[in-house]
Coordinates of C-alpha atoms in Angstrom, one line a residue:
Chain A
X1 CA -3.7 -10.5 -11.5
X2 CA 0.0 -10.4 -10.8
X3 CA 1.8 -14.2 -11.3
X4 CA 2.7 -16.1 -7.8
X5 CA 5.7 -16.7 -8.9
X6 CA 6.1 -12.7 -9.7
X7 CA 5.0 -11.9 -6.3
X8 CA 6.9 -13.9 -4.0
X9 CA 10.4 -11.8 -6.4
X10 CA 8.7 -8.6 -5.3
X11 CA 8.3 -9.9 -1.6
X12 CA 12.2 -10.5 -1.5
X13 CA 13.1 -7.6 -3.3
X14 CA 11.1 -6.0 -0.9
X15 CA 13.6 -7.4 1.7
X16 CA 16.2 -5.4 -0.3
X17 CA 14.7 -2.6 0.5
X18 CA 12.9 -1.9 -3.5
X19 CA 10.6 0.7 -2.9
X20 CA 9.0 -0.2 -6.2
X21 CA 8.2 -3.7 -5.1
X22 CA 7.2 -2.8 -1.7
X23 CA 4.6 -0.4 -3.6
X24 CA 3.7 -3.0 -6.1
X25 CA 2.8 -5.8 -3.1
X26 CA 0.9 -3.0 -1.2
X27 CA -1.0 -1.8 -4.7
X28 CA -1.6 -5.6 -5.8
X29 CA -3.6 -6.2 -2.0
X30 CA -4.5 -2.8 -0.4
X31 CA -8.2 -3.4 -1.5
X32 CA -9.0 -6.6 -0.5
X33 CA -7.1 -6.3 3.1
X34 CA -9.5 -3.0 3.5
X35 CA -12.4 -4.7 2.6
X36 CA -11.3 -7.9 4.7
X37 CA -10.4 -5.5 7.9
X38 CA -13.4 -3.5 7.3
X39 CA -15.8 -6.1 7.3
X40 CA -14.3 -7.9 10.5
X41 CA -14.0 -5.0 12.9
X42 CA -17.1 -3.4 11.2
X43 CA -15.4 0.2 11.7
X44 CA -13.8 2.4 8.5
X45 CA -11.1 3.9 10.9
X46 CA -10.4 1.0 12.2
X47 CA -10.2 -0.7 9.1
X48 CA -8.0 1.7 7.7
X49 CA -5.5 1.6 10.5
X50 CA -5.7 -2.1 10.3
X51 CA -4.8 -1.8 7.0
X52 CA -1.7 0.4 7.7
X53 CA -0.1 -2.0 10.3
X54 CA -0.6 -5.0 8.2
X55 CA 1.4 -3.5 5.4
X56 CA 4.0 -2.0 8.1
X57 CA 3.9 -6.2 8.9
X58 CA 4.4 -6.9 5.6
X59 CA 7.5 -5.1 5.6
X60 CA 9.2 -5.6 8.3
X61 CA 8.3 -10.1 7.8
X62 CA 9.3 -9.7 4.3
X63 CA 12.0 -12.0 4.9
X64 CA 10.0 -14.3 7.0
X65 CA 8.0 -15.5 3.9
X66 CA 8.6 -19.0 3.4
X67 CA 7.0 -19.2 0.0
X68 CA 4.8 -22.2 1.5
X69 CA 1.6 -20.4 0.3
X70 CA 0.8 -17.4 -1.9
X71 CA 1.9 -14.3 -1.2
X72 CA -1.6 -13.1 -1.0
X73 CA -2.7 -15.8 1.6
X74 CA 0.3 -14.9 3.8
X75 CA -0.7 -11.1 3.6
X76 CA -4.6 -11.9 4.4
X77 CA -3.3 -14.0 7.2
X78 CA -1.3 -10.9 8.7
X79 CA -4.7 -8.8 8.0
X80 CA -7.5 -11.6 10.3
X81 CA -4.3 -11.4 12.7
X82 CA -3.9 -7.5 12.8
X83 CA -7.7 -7.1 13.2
X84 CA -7.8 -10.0 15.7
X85 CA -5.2 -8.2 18.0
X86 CA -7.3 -4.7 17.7
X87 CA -10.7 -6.5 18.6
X88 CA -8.6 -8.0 21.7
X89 CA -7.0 -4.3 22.8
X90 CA -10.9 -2.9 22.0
X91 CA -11.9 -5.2 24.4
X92 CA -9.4 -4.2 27.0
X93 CA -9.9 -0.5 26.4
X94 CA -13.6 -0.2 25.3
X95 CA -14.3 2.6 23.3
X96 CA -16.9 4.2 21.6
X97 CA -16.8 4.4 18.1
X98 CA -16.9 7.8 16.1
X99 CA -19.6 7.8 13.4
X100 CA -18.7 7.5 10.0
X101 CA -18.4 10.9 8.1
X102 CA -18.0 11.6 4.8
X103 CA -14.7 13.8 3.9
X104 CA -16.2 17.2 2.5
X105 CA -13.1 17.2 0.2
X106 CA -12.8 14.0 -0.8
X107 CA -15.0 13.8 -4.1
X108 CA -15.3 9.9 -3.9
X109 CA -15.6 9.7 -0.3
X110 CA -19.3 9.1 -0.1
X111 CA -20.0 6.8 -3.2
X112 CA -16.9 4.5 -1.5
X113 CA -19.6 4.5 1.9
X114 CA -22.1 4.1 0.1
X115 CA -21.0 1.2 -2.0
X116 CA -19.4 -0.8 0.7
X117 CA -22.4 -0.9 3.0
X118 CA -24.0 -3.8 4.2
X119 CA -27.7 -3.7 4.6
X120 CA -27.7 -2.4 8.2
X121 CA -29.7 -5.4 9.8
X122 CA -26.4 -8.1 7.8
X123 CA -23.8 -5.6 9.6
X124 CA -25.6 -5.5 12.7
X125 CA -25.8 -9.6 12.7
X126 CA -22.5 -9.7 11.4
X127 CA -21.1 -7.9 14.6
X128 CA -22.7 -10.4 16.8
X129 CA -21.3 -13.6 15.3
X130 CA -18.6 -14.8 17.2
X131 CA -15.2 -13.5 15.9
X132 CA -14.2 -17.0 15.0
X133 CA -17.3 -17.6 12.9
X134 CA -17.4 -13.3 11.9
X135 CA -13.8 -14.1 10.1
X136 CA -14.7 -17.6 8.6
X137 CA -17.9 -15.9 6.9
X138 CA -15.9 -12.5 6.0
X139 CA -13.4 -14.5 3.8
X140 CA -15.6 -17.6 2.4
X141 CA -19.2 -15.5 1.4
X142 CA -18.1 -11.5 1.7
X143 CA -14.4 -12.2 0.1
X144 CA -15.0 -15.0 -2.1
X145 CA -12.1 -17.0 -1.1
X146 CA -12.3 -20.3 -1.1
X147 CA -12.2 -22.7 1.6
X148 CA -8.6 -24.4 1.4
X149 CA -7.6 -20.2 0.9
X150 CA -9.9 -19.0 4.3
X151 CA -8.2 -22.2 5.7
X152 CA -4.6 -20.8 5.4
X153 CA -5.3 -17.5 5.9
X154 CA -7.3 -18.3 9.4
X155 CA -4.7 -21.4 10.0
X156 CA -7.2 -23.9 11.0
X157 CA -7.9 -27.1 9.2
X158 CA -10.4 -26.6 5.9
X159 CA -13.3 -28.8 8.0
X160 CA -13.2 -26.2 10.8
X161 CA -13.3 -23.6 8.4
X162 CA -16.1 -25.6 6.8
X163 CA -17.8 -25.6 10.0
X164 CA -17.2 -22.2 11.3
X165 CA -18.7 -20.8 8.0
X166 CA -21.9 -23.6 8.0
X167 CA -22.9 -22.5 11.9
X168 CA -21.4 -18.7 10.9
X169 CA -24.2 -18.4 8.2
X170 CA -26.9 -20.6 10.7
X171 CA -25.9 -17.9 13.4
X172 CA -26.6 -14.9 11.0
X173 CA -30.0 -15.9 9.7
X174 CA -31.1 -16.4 13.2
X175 CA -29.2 -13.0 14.2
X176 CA -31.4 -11.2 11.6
X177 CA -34.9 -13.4 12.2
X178 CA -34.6 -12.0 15.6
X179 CA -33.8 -8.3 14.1
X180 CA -37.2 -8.7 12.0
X181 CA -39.6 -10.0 15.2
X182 CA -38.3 -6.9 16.9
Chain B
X1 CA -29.7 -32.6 13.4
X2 CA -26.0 -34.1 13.0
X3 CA -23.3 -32.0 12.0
X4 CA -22.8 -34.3 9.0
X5 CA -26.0 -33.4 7.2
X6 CA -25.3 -29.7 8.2
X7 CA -22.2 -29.9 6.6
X8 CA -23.9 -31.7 3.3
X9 CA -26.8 -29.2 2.9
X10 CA -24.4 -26.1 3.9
X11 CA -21.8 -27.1 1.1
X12 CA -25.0 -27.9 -1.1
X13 CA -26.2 -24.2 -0.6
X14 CA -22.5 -23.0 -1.6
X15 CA -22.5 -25.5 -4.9
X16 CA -19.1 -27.3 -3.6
X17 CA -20.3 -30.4 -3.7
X18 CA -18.8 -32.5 -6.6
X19 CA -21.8 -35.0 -6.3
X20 CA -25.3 -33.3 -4.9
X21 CA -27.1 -36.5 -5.4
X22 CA -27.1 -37.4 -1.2
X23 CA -27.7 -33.6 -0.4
X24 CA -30.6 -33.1 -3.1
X25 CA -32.5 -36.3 -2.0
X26 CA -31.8 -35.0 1.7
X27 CA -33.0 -31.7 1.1
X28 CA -36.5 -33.4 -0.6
X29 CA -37.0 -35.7 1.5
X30 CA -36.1 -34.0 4.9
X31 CA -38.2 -31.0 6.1
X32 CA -35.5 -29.8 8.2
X33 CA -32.7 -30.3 6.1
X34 CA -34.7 -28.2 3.5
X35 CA -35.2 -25.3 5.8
X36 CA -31.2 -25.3 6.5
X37 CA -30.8 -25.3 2.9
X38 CA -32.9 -22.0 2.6
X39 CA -31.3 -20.4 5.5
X40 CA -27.9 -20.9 4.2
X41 CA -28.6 -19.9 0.7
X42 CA -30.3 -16.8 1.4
X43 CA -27.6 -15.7 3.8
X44 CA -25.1 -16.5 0.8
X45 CA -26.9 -14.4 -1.2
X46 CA -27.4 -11.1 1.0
X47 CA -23.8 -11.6 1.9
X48 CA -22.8 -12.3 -1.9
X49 CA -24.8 -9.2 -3.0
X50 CA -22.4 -6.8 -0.9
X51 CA -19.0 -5.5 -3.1
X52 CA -16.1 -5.2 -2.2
X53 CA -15.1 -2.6 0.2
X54 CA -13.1 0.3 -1.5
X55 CA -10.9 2.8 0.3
X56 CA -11.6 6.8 -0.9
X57 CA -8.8 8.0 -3.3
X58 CA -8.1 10.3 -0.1
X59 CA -7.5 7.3 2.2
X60 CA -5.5 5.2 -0.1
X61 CA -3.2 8.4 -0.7
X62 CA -2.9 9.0 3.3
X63 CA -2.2 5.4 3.7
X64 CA 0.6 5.7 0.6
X65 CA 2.0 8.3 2.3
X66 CA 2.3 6.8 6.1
X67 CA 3.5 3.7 4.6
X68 CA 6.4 5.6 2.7
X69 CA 7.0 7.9 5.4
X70 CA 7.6 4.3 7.7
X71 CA 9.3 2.8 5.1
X72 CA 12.2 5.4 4.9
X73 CA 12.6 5.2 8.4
X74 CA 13.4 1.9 8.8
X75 CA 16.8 1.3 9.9
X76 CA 19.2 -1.0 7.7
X77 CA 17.2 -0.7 4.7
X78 CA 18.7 1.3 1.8
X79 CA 17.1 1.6 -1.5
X80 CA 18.4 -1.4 -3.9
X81 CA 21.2 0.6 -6.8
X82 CA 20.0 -0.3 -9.9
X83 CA 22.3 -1.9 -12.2
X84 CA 22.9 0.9 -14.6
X85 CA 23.8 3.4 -11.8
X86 CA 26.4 1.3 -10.5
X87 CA 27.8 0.8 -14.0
X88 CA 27.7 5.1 -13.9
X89 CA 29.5 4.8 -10.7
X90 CA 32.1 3.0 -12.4
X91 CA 32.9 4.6 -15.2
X92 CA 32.4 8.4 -13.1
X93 CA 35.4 6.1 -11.0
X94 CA 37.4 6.1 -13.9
X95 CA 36.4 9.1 -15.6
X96 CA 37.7 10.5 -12.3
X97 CA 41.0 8.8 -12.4
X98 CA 41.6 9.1 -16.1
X99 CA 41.4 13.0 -14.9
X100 CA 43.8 13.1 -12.4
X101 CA 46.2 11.1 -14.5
X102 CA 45.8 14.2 -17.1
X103 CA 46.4 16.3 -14.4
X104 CA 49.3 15.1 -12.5
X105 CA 51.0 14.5 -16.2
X106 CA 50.2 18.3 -17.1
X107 CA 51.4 19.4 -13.2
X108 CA 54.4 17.1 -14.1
X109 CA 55.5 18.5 -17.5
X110 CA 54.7 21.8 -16.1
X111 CA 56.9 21.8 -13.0
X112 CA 54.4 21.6 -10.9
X113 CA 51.8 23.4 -10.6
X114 CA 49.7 24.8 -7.7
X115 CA 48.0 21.2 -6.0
X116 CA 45.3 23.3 -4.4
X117 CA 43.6 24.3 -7.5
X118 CA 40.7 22.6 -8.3
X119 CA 41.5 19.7 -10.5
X120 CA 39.4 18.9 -13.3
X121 CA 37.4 16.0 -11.5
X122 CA 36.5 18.6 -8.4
X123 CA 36.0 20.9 -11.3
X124 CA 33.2 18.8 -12.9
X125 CA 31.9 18.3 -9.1
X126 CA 31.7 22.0 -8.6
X127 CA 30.9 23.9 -11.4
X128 CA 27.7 23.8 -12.9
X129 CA 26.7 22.7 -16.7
X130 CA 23.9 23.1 -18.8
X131 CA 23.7 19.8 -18.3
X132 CA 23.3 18.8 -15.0
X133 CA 21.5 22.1 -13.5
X134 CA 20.2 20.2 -11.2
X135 CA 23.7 19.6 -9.5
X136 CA 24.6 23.5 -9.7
X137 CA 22.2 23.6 -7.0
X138 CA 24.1 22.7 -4.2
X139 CA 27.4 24.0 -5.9
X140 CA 25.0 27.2 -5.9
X141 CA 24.9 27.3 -2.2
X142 CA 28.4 26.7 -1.5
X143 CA 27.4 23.9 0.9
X144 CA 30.0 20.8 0.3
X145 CA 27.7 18.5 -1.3
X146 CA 26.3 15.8 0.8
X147 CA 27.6 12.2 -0.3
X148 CA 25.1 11.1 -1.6
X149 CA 24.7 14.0 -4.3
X150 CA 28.3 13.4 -5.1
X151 CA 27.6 10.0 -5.5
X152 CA 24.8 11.3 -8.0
X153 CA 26.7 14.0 -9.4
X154 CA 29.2 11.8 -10.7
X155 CA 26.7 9.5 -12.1
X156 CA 25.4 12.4 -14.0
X157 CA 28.5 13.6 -14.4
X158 CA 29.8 9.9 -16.4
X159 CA 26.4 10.3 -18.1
X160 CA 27.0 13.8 -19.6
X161 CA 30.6 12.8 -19.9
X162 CA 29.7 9.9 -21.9
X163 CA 26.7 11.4 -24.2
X164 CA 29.1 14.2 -25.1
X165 CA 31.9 11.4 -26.1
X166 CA 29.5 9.9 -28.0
X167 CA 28.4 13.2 -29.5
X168 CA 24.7 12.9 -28.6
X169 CA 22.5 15.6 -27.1
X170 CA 23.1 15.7 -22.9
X171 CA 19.7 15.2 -21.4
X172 CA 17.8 16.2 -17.7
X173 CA 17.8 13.4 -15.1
X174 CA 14.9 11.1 -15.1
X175 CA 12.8 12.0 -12.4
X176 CA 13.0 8.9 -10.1
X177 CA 16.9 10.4 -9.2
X178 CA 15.0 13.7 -9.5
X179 CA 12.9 12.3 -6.7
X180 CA 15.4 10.1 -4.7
X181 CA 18.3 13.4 -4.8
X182 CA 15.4 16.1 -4.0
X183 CA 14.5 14.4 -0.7
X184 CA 18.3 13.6 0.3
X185 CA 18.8 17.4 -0.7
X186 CA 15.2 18.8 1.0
X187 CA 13.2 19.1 -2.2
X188 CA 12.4 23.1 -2.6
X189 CA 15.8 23.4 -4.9
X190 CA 15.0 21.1 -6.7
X191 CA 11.2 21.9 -7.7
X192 CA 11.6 25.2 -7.5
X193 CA 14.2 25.1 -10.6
X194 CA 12.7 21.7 -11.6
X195 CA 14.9 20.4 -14.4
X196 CA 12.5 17.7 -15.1
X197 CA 10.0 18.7 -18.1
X198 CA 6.9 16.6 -16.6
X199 CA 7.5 17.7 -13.0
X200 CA 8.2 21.6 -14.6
X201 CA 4.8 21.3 -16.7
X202 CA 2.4 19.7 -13.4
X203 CA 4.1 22.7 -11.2
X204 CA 2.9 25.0 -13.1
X205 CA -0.4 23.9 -13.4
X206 CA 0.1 23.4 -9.2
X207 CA 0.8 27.3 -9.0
X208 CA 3.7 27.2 -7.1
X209 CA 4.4 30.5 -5.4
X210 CA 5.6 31.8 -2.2
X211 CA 2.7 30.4 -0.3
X212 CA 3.8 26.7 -1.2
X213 CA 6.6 25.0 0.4
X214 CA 7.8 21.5 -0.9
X215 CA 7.3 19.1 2.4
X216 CA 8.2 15.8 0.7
X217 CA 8.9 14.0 -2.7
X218 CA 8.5 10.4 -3.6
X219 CA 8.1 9.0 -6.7
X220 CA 4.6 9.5 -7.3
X221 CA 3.5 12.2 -5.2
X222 CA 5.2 15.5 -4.6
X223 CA 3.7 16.8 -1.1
X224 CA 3.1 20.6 -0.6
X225 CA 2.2 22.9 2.3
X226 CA 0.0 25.6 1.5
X227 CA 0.6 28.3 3.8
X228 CA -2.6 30.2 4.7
X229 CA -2.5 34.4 4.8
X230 CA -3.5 34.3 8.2
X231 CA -0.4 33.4 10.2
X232 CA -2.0 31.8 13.0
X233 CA -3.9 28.8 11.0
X234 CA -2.0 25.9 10.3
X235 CA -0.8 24.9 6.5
X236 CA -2.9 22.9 4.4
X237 CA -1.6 19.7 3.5
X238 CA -1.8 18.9 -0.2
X239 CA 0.1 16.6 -2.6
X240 CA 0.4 16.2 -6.3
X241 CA 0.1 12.9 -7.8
X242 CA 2.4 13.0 -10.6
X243 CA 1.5 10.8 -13.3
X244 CA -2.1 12.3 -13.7
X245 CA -0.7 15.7 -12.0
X246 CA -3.6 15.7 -9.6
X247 CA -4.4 17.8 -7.0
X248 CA -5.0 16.4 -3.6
X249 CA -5.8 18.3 -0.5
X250 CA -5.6 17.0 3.0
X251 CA -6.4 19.6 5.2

């Protein structure tokens, strides 16, 4: 895990225009901003193009960074926001999704599907929460951040964060007790 | 029920609670309370039970190289110059000017001699050395070297320069000026007559031939074109990732 103190030097010499930190700050959170843009817009291409323009954000607000929170909080926050504005232009221009495919040439391809998975009936319920509540439970119970962290990144006080994820959670189980009866 | 039980049992569920004394008896002694506590821990744990979400080894490459591609682009943002190449930039400046010195004393005490001959700093910039092959390249072509190339040759140049003063062996640029000078330069030059003994070794094992064109270089990646025998059909987009010289196709 790279030091706070470490990250928010490679943020400004990122500014600089250091290729090498800019590549460091994208290795150091590429996961986790996948995984949290995957598992709030519920679509790998999406996701991955979610995960493109929050790093192009990253760049270009490099020198933006205010060093009030950690680096990795600000870059999460960039991530809800990125996948907040897609879900908005989805809803403007609704589209159907292509279904996922597995990249004959790409050896690792399917055990990275395969792995990431929700059991259908959690993605299905997932989908249906509100985005509000989708992102609190995303970061608190998918991403294991904690609250004061989900908090930031969402920029909402820690009680409605609280909140969000307590009804979030309430919201699923009844999402998925009405799966099961059908 | 209230939200402030909700709020108890939920954080309960989660184990944030510093004291779980009020929750615990709630959860005993309230039937509903204890059926929120099972719905919110069994959502925790089917939701707990999930990894992390991992992109391919195929996307995270794509995504590397769209990111890089975007970063180059953008306007008013030059790579940083580290330390030790401004130093070179230096001494290549005096090296430069200790030269013409030499030179306009010689021309001097000679009665002047022809100005348009190449002096010995344009002679360092021009001809190619064992040392620098990578420079001849463009001396090769007879192209005026772009600026930045000159700005690198006379690093190298200072380099050489100074390992021969100091009598040590000269030795090939490391390949992150390989890198930053083959993609100022267009790469193929500069792979094709690699002068870098990692790069040289992973080529090989690439195969380069006549079918493969050099599209890009960055530091990590070196990205190739593989031109199909059929004409028609479009290239095949593959790239090399250097440190573990691993082949990568795109399609």
């Amino acid at each position: 895990m790279t030091v706070p103190g470490k990250e928010a030097e490679l943020l400004t010499r990122v500014v600089s225009g250091d290729r090498d930190a800019f590549d460091a700050v994208m290795r150091n959170h590429e996961d986790r901003v996948f995984s949290v843009c995957l598992r709030i817009l519920g679509d790998r291409e999406k996701a991955l193009d979610a995960t493109q323009e929050t790093f192009l954000t990253v760049f270009r607000k490099a020198g933006q960074f205010q060093g009030r929170s950690a680096v990795g909080t600000w870059i999460y926050r960039i991530a809800v926001n990125t996948c907040y504005d897609q879900l908005r232009r989805a809803k403007r221009r609704p589209s159907e999704s292509l279904p996922e495919h597995v990249d004959p040439s790409d050896p690792s391809a399917e055990e990275a599907i395969e792995s990431a998975a929700l059991r259908p009936e959690i993605e299905a319920a997932l989908a249906e929460l509100p985005p509000d509540f989708r992102n609190a439970v995303v970061l608190s119970d998918l991403e294991g951040l904690s609250l004061p962290e989900a908090a930031e990144i969402l920029g909402v006080p820690i009680g409605t964060v609280k909140s969000r994820v307590f009804r979030g959670r309430r919201l699923l189980a009844k999402q998925l007790g009405n799966q099961i009866d059908q | 029920m209230h939200d402030h039980p909700l709020d108890l049992i939920a954080a309960f569920a989660d184990g944030s609670l510093s004291d779980e004394a009020e929750a615990r008896a709630l959860v005993e002694s309230c039937p509903e309370c204890r059926e929120e506590y099972r719905t919110q821990t069994e959502v925790i744990g089917w939701l707990a039970a999930t990894p992390t979400a991992e992109m391919t080894d195929l996307e995270k490459a794509a995504l590397h190289r769209d990111l890089w591609t975007e970063f180059r682009r953008q306007p008013g943002k030059s790579p940083a110059t580290p330390w030790w190449q401004r130093l070179a930039y230096v001494a290549a400046g005096l090296f430069v000017t200790v030269g013409l010195v030499s030179v306009l004393n010689n021309d001097t005490l000679n009665g002047g001699a022809d100005s348009g001959a190449n002096t010995t700093a344009d002679g360092a910039f021009d001809a190619p050395t064992e040392e620098t092959p990578f420079v001849a390249q463009g001396s090769d072509d007879g192209e005026s070297a772009p600026e930045m190339t000159t700005e690198t040759t006379a690093a190298a140049t200072a380099t050489t320069a100074a390992a021969g003063a100091g009598g040590e062996e000269s030795f090939a640029l490391p390949f992150a000026e390989l890198a930053e000078e083959a993609r100022a330069n267009q790469a193929d030059r500069a792979l094709t007559e690699g002068t870098d003994r990692d790069v040289e070794a992973c080529m090989a094992r690439v195969a380069l031939d006549e079918h493969v064109v050099v599209d890009e270089i960055d530091l990590d990646q070196i990205y190739l074109l593989v031109m199909p025998a059929d004409p028609e059909a479009e290239p095949i987009v593959t790239f090399v990732v250097l440190p573990r010289c691993e082949i990568v196709y795109v399609g």
